[in-house]
Every structure is written in structure tokens, then in C-alpha cells.
Amino acid sequence: IMYITNRKTDGDGNGELGEVAQYSLSVPFDVSTATKSFTTQLVGDGGSVPQMKLPHAIEFKPDGTKIFVTTNKDPTSVYQYKLTTPWDTSTLEYEVAVEVDLDGEGNEDQVRALTFKPDGTRMFIGGRDLHKIREYILSTPFDLTSGVSVGSLSASLEDADNNMRNIQFNSDGTILYIGGNENNNMNKYTLSTPWD
């Protein structure tokens, strides 16, 4: 299965509403065999939290029971959804939206990258404008509802790419990969302290 975030236009001409498309791959990891299964709106709580707009990065809890999606609007946040059927995004239910602020001054409005430490105790968010990665510490693994505190902030990674689009760590946190939109390169960093 493959998942892609997207935005769609509603009947009122609003072209920013978030959704996730789920595809089936008849040959595992071969995207040329992908067939769209369905598309699901990334809803809010129906009250104070609106439907997500301008979604970007998407990550799953390893057991497929939760998804996390970044948005750049109303405000810059990570939305958490539970899936009543694991890996089936048509069963998603909104749980919480956590506002993120990379440098404490609120001037990052293009959060594009998201990844987790495998044990779910750390969440890492990267942004286009500040070229930095912010760590967030989760009180309960893979659960933003139980409390999130601000962790460390990287130095500027602008030399790698000034339009960061994706970040990933290797399994033990000693290597960081950054993909960007400015020069279309994959950049590899070595971390002397894992996950730091």
C-alpha cells in the first residue's frame, strides 16, 4: 500500500482542502503497479479545529493505527488521526492538532518534513524557510494527545538545500537524509550522537 497527501478544490472553489489517497501496489514497492483504492478527507474536529488545509508530510505509527500529517495553514500544525482499521485511511478519525513552531518566533510557515524515532518518543519536523529541524518529545510514544514538549533545534541546513522537502533517519539515528526541492539532491549527514 502507498499513501499520498493531496489538496482538492471543493464546490466553493477552495483549492486547499487536505486529503490522503490510498493506493494498492500489485507488486510490492513497485509504484508502476499502483492502483488508487480511495481518497479520504483530512477532517478536523467539526468545531474549533478546521479541516486540514495544504497537507504535506505523512507518517504512520508502525502498527498502522495512527497517522500524522503536517499542514502549513490554520495554523502550522501536525494533525493526528487514529485508524479504526489499521492501514485503512478510509477509517481515519481526528484526534488532535498540535501547533509547531521551529524557532519559537512563529516565522516558519512551510513545514514540509516529518519523521519519528522508531520508538515513537521523538518527532522531528523540518521547514522550508528556516532550513532547520526541530525535535519534539512525546510523553506517550506516537501519541500527541498526552503531551508534547519542545526539544533541540538543529543548526541551519541551508547548505544542503534551501527548500527542504523530506527528512529520514536510519534505524539507529546515526545518519540523517534530507531531500530538497532547490537542487533536487539527497543529502546525507552523520550524527555523532544518535538522534541529536
PDB file of C-alpha atoms in Angstrom:
ATOM      1  CA  ILE A   1       0.000   0.000   0.000  1.00  0.00           C
ATOM      2  CA  MET A   2       1.156   3.553  -0.755  1.00  0.00           C
ATOM      3  CA  TYR A   3      -0.220   6.815   0.630  1.00  0.00           C
ATOM      4  CA  ILE A   4      -0.058  10.318  -0.893  1.00  0.00           C
ATOM      5  CA  THR A   5      -1.321  13.574   0.615  1.00  0.00           C
ATOM      6  CA  ASN A   6      -3.047  15.988  -1.701  1.00  0.00           C
ATOM      7  CA  ARG A   7      -5.244  19.067  -1.736  1.00  0.00           C
ATOM      8  CA  LYS A   8      -8.521  19.357  -3.558  1.00  0.00           C
ATOM      9  CA  THR A   9     -10.966  22.030  -4.620  1.00  0.00           C
ATOM     10  CA  ASP A  10     -14.421  21.976  -3.058  1.00  0.00           C
ATOM     11  CA  GLY A  11     -17.701  23.255  -4.517  1.00  0.00           C
ATOM     12  CA  ASP A  12     -16.933  26.779  -3.284  1.00  0.00           C
ATOM     13  CA  GLY A  13     -13.651  26.975  -5.168  1.00  0.00           C
ATOM     14  CA  ASN A  14     -11.476  26.417  -2.092  1.00  0.00           C
ATOM     15  CA  GLY A  15      -8.427  24.627  -3.505  1.00  0.00           C
ATOM     16  CA  GLU A  16      -6.594  23.926  -0.258  1.00  0.00           C
ATOM     17  CA  LEU A  17      -8.606  21.178   1.464  1.00  0.00           C
ATOM     18  CA  GLY A  18      -6.450  18.251   2.549  1.00  0.00           C
ATOM     19  CA  GLU A  19      -6.951  14.623   1.665  1.00  0.00           C
ATOM     20  CA  VAL A  20      -4.991  11.385   1.585  1.00  0.00           C
ATOM     21  CA  ALA A  21      -5.116   8.986  -1.348  1.00  0.00           C
ATOM     22  CA  GLN A  22      -4.507   5.286  -0.726  1.00  0.00           C
ATOM     23  CA  TYR A  23      -3.142   3.059  -3.491  1.00  0.00           C
ATOM     24  CA  SER A  24      -2.699  -0.704  -3.811  1.00  0.00           C
ATOM     25  CA  LEU A  25       0.519  -1.986  -5.390  1.00  0.00           C
ATOM     26  CA  SER A  26       0.192  -5.355  -7.074  1.00  0.00           C
ATOM     27  CA  VAL A  27       3.993  -5.727  -6.910  1.00  0.00           C
ATOM     28  CA  PRO A  28       5.354  -4.573  -3.529  1.00  0.00           C
ATOM     29  CA  PHE A  29       7.375  -1.323  -3.689  1.00  0.00           C
ATOM     30  CA  ASP A  30       6.820  -1.018  -7.462  1.00  0.00           C
ATOM     31  CA  VAL A  31       4.922   2.239  -7.971  1.00  0.00           C
ATOM     32  CA  SER A  32       4.301   1.423 -11.633  1.00  0.00           C
ATOM     33  CA  THR A  33       1.748  -1.151 -10.399  1.00  0.00           C
ATOM     34  CA  ALA A  34      -0.181   1.319  -8.205  1.00  0.00           C
ATOM     35  CA  THR A  35      -3.970   1.483  -8.459  1.00  0.00           C
ATOM     36  CA  LYS A  36      -5.926   4.083  -6.482  1.00  0.00           C
ATOM     37  CA  SER A  37      -8.178   2.495  -3.871  1.00  0.00           C
ATOM     38  CA  PHE A  38      -9.879   5.628  -2.490  1.00  0.00           C
ATOM     39  CA  THR A  39      -9.361   9.167  -1.213  1.00  0.00           C
ATOM     40  CA  THR A  40     -10.275  10.374   2.285  1.00  0.00           C
ATOM     41  CA  GLN A  41     -10.617  13.953   3.535  1.00  0.00           C
ATOM     42  CA  LEU A  42      -8.284  15.006   6.358  1.00  0.00           C
ATOM     43  CA  VAL A  43     -11.013  16.386   8.591  1.00  0.00           C
ATOM     44  CA  GLY A  44     -10.847  18.499  11.741  1.00  0.00           C
ATOM     45  CA  ASP A  45     -12.949  18.112  14.860  1.00  0.00           C
ATOM     46  CA  GLY A  46     -16.053  19.659  13.312  1.00  0.00           C
ATOM     47  CA  GLY A  47     -15.748  22.638  15.641  1.00  0.00           C
ATOM     48  CA  SER A  48     -12.756  24.759  16.596  1.00  0.00           C
ATOM     49  CA  VAL A  49     -10.276  22.741  14.512  1.00  0.00           C
ATOM     50  CA  PRO A  50     -10.985  23.086  10.772  1.00  0.00           C
ATOM     51  CA  GLN A  51     -10.459  20.514   8.060  1.00  0.00           C
ATOM     52  CA  MET A  52      -6.777  20.362   7.308  1.00  0.00           C
ATOM     53  CA  LYS A  53      -5.512  22.600   4.519  1.00  0.00           C
ATOM     54  CA  LEU A  54      -2.305  22.308   2.477  1.00  0.00           C
ATOM     55  CA  PRO A  55      -1.104  18.904   3.789  1.00  0.00           C
ATOM     56  CA  HIS A  56       2.471  17.786   3.207  1.00  0.00           C
ATOM     57  CA  ALA A  57       4.361  15.072   5.079  1.00  0.00           C
ATOM     58  CA  ILE A  58       2.618  11.922   6.298  1.00  0.00           C
ATOM     59  CA  GLU A  59       3.920   9.321   8.752  1.00  0.00           C
ATOM     60  CA  PHE A  60       2.357   6.225  10.309  1.00  0.00           C
ATOM     61  CA  LYS A  61       2.649   4.603  13.687  1.00  0.00           C
ATOM     62  CA  PRO A  62       4.414   1.291  12.913  1.00  0.00           C
ATOM     63  CA  ASP A  63       1.289  -0.770  13.617  1.00  0.00           C
ATOM     64  CA  GLY A  64      -0.815   1.318  11.205  1.00  0.00           C
ATOM     65  CA  THR A  65      -3.264   2.535  13.867  1.00  0.00           C
ATOM     66  CA  LYS A  66      -2.347   6.242  13.676  1.00  0.00           C
ATOM     67  CA  ILE A  67      -1.266   8.714  11.020  1.00  0.00           C
ATOM     68  CA  PHE A  68       0.388  12.104  11.412  1.00  0.00           C
ATOM     69  CA  VAL A  69       0.202  14.812   8.724  1.00  0.00           C
ATOM     70  CA  THR A  70       1.797  18.266   8.614  1.00  0.00           C
ATOM     71  CA  THR A  71      -0.102  21.334   7.465  1.00  0.00           C
ATOM     72  CA  ASN A  72       1.013  24.876   6.752  1.00  0.00           C
ATOM     73  CA  LYS A  73      -2.253  26.594   7.495  1.00  0.00           C
ATOM     74  CA  ASP A  74      -4.662  27.475  10.356  1.00  0.00           C
ATOM     75  CA  PRO A  75      -2.026  27.281  11.951  1.00  0.00           C
ATOM     76  CA  THR A  76       1.167  25.369  11.081  1.00  0.00           C
ATOM     77  CA  SER A  77       0.475  22.051  12.807  1.00  0.00           C
ATOM     78  CA  VAL A  78       0.712  18.283  12.921  1.00  0.00           C
ATOM     79  CA  TYR A  79      -2.671  16.555  12.832  1.00  0.00           C
ATOM     80  CA  GLN A  80      -3.038  13.137  14.451  1.00  0.00           C
ATOM     81  CA  TYR A  81      -5.680  10.660  13.305  1.00  0.00           C
ATOM     82  CA  LYS A  82      -6.490   7.181  14.562  1.00  0.00           C
ATOM     83  CA  LEU A  83      -7.397   4.441  12.115  1.00  0.00           C
ATOM     84  CA  THR A  84     -10.071   2.095  13.406  1.00  0.00           C
ATOM     85  CA  THR A  85      -8.831  -0.441  10.841  1.00  0.00           C
ATOM     86  CA  PRO A  86      -5.014  -0.396  10.689  1.00  0.00           C
ATOM     87  CA  TRP A  87      -3.546   0.895   7.414  1.00  0.00           C
ATOM     88  CA  ASP A  88      -7.019   1.762   6.064  1.00  0.00           C
ATOM     89  CA  THR A  89      -7.187   5.543   5.759  1.00  0.00           C
ATOM     90  CA  SER A  90     -10.902   5.436   4.953  1.00  0.00           C
ATOM     91  CA  THR A  91     -11.400   4.687   8.678  1.00  0.00           C
ATOM     92  CA  LEU A  92      -9.446   7.704   9.961  1.00  0.00           C
ATOM     93  CA  GLU A  93     -10.836   9.733  12.865  1.00  0.00           C
ATOM     94  CA  TYR A  94      -9.422  13.074  14.002  1.00  0.00           C
ATOM     95  CA  GLU A  95      -7.749  13.050  17.424  1.00  0.00           C
ATOM     96  CA  VAL A  96      -5.669  16.213  17.869  1.00  0.00           C
ATOM     97  CA  ALA A  97      -3.794  19.007  16.079  1.00  0.00           C
ATOM     98  CA  VAL A  98      -0.570  20.262  17.670  1.00  0.00           C
ATOM     99  CA  GLU A  99       0.796  23.619  16.589  1.00  0.00           C
ATOM    100  CA  VAL A 100       4.504  23.577  15.747  1.00  0.00           C
ATOM    101  CA  ASP A 101       6.964  26.462  15.822  1.00  0.00           C
ATOM    102  CA  LEU A 102      10.504  25.640  14.775  1.00  0.00           C
ATOM    103  CA  ASP A 103      12.373  28.577  16.252  1.00  0.00           C
ATOM    104  CA  GLY A 104       9.986  29.936  18.881  1.00  0.00           C
ATOM    105  CA  GLU A 105       9.235  33.054  16.859  1.00  0.00           C
ATOM    106  CA  GLY A 106       6.468  31.640  14.686  1.00  0.00           C
ATOM    107  CA  ASN A 107       8.085  32.536  11.383  1.00  0.00           C
ATOM    108  CA  GLU A 108       8.161  29.051   9.821  1.00  0.00           C
ATOM    109  CA  ASP A 109       5.052  28.691   7.717  1.00  0.00           C
ATOM    110  CA  GLN A 110       6.278  25.985   5.362  1.00  0.00           C
ATOM    111  CA  VAL A 111       6.653  22.777   7.401  1.00  0.00           C
ATOM    112  CA  ARG A 112       7.308  20.099   4.820  1.00  0.00           C
ATOM    113  CA  ALA A 113       9.136  17.241   6.554  1.00  0.00           C
ATOM    114  CA  LEU A 114       8.184  14.857   9.363  1.00  0.00           C
ATOM    115  CA  THR A 115       9.696  11.712  10.817  1.00  0.00           C
ATOM    116  CA  PHE A 116       9.739   9.817  14.123  1.00  0.00           C
ATOM    117  CA  LYS A 117      12.289   7.971  16.174  1.00  0.00           C
ATOM    118  CA  PRO A 118      11.290   4.278  15.811  1.00  0.00           C
ATOM    119  CA  ASP A 119      10.169   4.035  19.447  1.00  0.00           C
ATOM    120  CA  GLY A 120       7.803   6.977  18.979  1.00  0.00           C
ATOM    121  CA  THR A 121       9.284   9.115  21.745  1.00  0.00           C
ATOM    122  CA  ARG A 122      10.691  11.771  19.405  1.00  0.00           C
ATOM    123  CA  MET A 123       9.132  13.604  16.471  1.00  0.00           C
ATOM    124  CA  PHE A 124      11.264  15.629  14.049  1.00  0.00           C
ATOM    125  CA  ILE A 125       9.900  18.431  11.857  1.00  0.00           C
ATOM    126  CA  GLY A 126      11.727  20.251   9.075  1.00  0.00           C
ATOM    127  CA  GLY A 127      10.865  23.519   7.419  1.00  0.00           C
ATOM    128  CA  ARG A 128      11.465  25.221   4.100  1.00  0.00           C
ATOM    129  CA  ASP A 129      12.025  28.781   5.301  1.00  0.00           C
ATOM    130  CA  LEU A 130      14.307  28.322   8.320  1.00  0.00           C
ATOM    131  CA  HIS A 131      16.169  25.295   6.912  1.00  0.00           C
ATOM    132  CA  LYS A 132      16.215  23.710  10.372  1.00  0.00           C
ATOM    133  CA  ILE A 133      14.905  20.583  12.062  1.00  0.00           C
ATOM    134  CA  ARG A 134      13.097  20.792  15.407  1.00  0.00           C
ATOM    135  CA  GLU A 135      12.801  17.863  17.795  1.00  0.00           C
ATOM    136  CA  TYR A 136       9.614  17.345  19.822  1.00  0.00           C
ATOM    137  CA  ILE A 137       9.453  14.993  22.813  1.00  0.00           C
ATOM    138  CA  LEU A 138       6.304  12.897  23.246  1.00  0.00           C
ATOM    139  CA  SER A 139       5.142  11.897  26.724  1.00  0.00           C
ATOM    140  CA  THR A 140       3.500   8.784  25.260  1.00  0.00           C
ATOM    141  CA  PRO A 141       5.033   7.178  22.174  1.00  0.00           C
ATOM    142  CA  PHE A 142       3.205   8.017  18.938  1.00  0.00           C
ATOM    143  CA  ASP A 143       0.528   9.977  20.795  1.00  0.00           C
ATOM    144  CA  LEU A 144       0.350  13.760  20.585  1.00  0.00           C
ATOM    145  CA  THR A 145      -2.716  13.894  22.848  1.00  0.00           C
ATOM    146  CA  SER A 146      -0.755  13.078  26.014  1.00  0.00           C
ATOM    147  CA  GLY A 147       1.698  15.963  25.858  1.00  0.00           C
ATOM    148  CA  VAL A 148       4.433  17.261  23.567  1.00  0.00           C
ATOM    149  CA  SER A 149       7.427  19.323  24.672  1.00  0.00           C
ATOM    150  CA  VAL A 150       9.975  21.197  22.592  1.00  0.00           C
ATOM    151  CA  GLY A 151      13.396  19.590  22.211  1.00  0.00           C
ATOM    152  CA  SER A 152      16.576  20.567  20.426  1.00  0.00           C
ATOM    153  CA  LEU A 153      16.882  22.617  17.239  1.00  0.00           C
ATOM    154  CA  SER A 154      19.424  21.912  14.513  1.00  0.00           C
ATOM    155  CA  ALA A 155      21.747  24.469  13.031  1.00  0.00           C
ATOM    156  CA  SER A 156      20.796  25.797   9.608  1.00  0.00           C
ATOM    157  CA  LEU A 157      20.882  23.102   6.936  1.00  0.00           C
ATOM    158  CA  GLU A 158      20.560  25.587   4.105  1.00  0.00           C
ATOM    159  CA  ASP A 159      23.860  24.447   2.593  1.00  0.00           C
ATOM    160  CA  ALA A 160      22.200  21.100   1.854  1.00  0.00           C
ATOM    161  CA  ASP A 161      19.098  22.574   0.285  1.00  0.00           C
ATOM    162  CA  ASN A 162      17.211  25.795   0.952  1.00  0.00           C
ATOM    163  CA  ASN A 163      13.835  24.184   0.182  1.00  0.00           C
ATOM    164  CA  MET A 164      13.696  21.106   2.412  1.00  0.00           C
ATOM    165  CA  ARG A 165      11.009  18.588   1.412  1.00  0.00           C
ATOM    166  CA  ASN A 166      11.732  15.391   3.309  1.00  0.00           C
ATOM    167  CA  ILE A 167      13.860  14.045   6.147  1.00  0.00           C
ATOM    168  CA  GLN A 168      14.590  10.476   7.229  1.00  0.00           C
ATOM    169  CA  PHE A 169      16.930   8.838   9.722  1.00  0.00           C
ATOM    170  CA  ASN A 170      18.469   5.416   9.501  1.00  0.00           C
ATOM    171  CA  SER A 171      17.229   2.888  12.064  1.00  0.00           C
ATOM    172  CA  ASP A 172      19.742   3.763  14.806  1.00  0.00           C
ATOM    173  CA  GLY A 173      19.640   7.557  14.369  1.00  0.00           C
ATOM    174  CA  THR A 174      23.275   7.954  13.322  1.00  0.00           C
ATOM    175  CA  ILE A 175      22.537   9.084   9.759  1.00  0.00           C
ATOM    176  CA  LEU A 176      20.155  11.796   8.562  1.00  0.00           C
ATOM    177  CA  TYR A 177      18.966  12.185   4.978  1.00  0.00           C
ATOM    178  CA  ILE A 178      17.492  15.404   3.580  1.00  0.00           C
ATOM    179  CA  GLY A 179      15.777  15.672   0.218  1.00  0.00           C
ATOM    180  CA  GLY A 180      15.157  19.105  -1.241  1.00  0.00           C
ATOM    181  CA  ASN A 181      13.369  20.965  -3.982  1.00  0.00           C
ATOM    182  CA  GLU A 182      16.010  23.586  -4.693  1.00  0.00           C
ATOM    183  CA  ASN A 183      18.764  21.414  -6.165  1.00  0.00           C
ATOM    184  CA  ASN A 184      16.973  18.040  -6.280  1.00  0.00           C
ATOM    185  CA  ASN A 185      19.714  16.339  -4.286  1.00  0.00           C
ATOM    186  CA  MET A 186      19.691  13.792  -1.490  1.00  0.00           C
ATOM    187  CA  ASN A 187      21.986  14.971   1.304  1.00  0.00           C
ATOM    188  CA  LYS A 188      23.482  12.636   3.901  1.00  0.00           C
ATOM    189  CA  TYR A 189      24.640  13.722   7.376  1.00  0.00           C
ATOM    190  CA  THR A 190      26.393  11.727  10.082  1.00  0.00           C
ATOM    191  CA  LEU A 191      25.270  12.340  13.685  1.00  0.00           C
ATOM    192  CA  SER A 192      27.986  11.877  16.313  1.00  0.00           C
ATOM    193  CA  THR A 193      25.219  11.447  18.910  1.00  0.00           C
ATOM    194  CA  PRO A 194      22.273   9.359  17.636  1.00  0.00           C
ATOM    195  CA  TRP A 195      19.004  11.263  17.172  1.00  0.00           C
ATOM    196  CA  ASP A 196      20.622  14.586  18.225  1.00  0.00           C
TER     197      ASP A 196
END
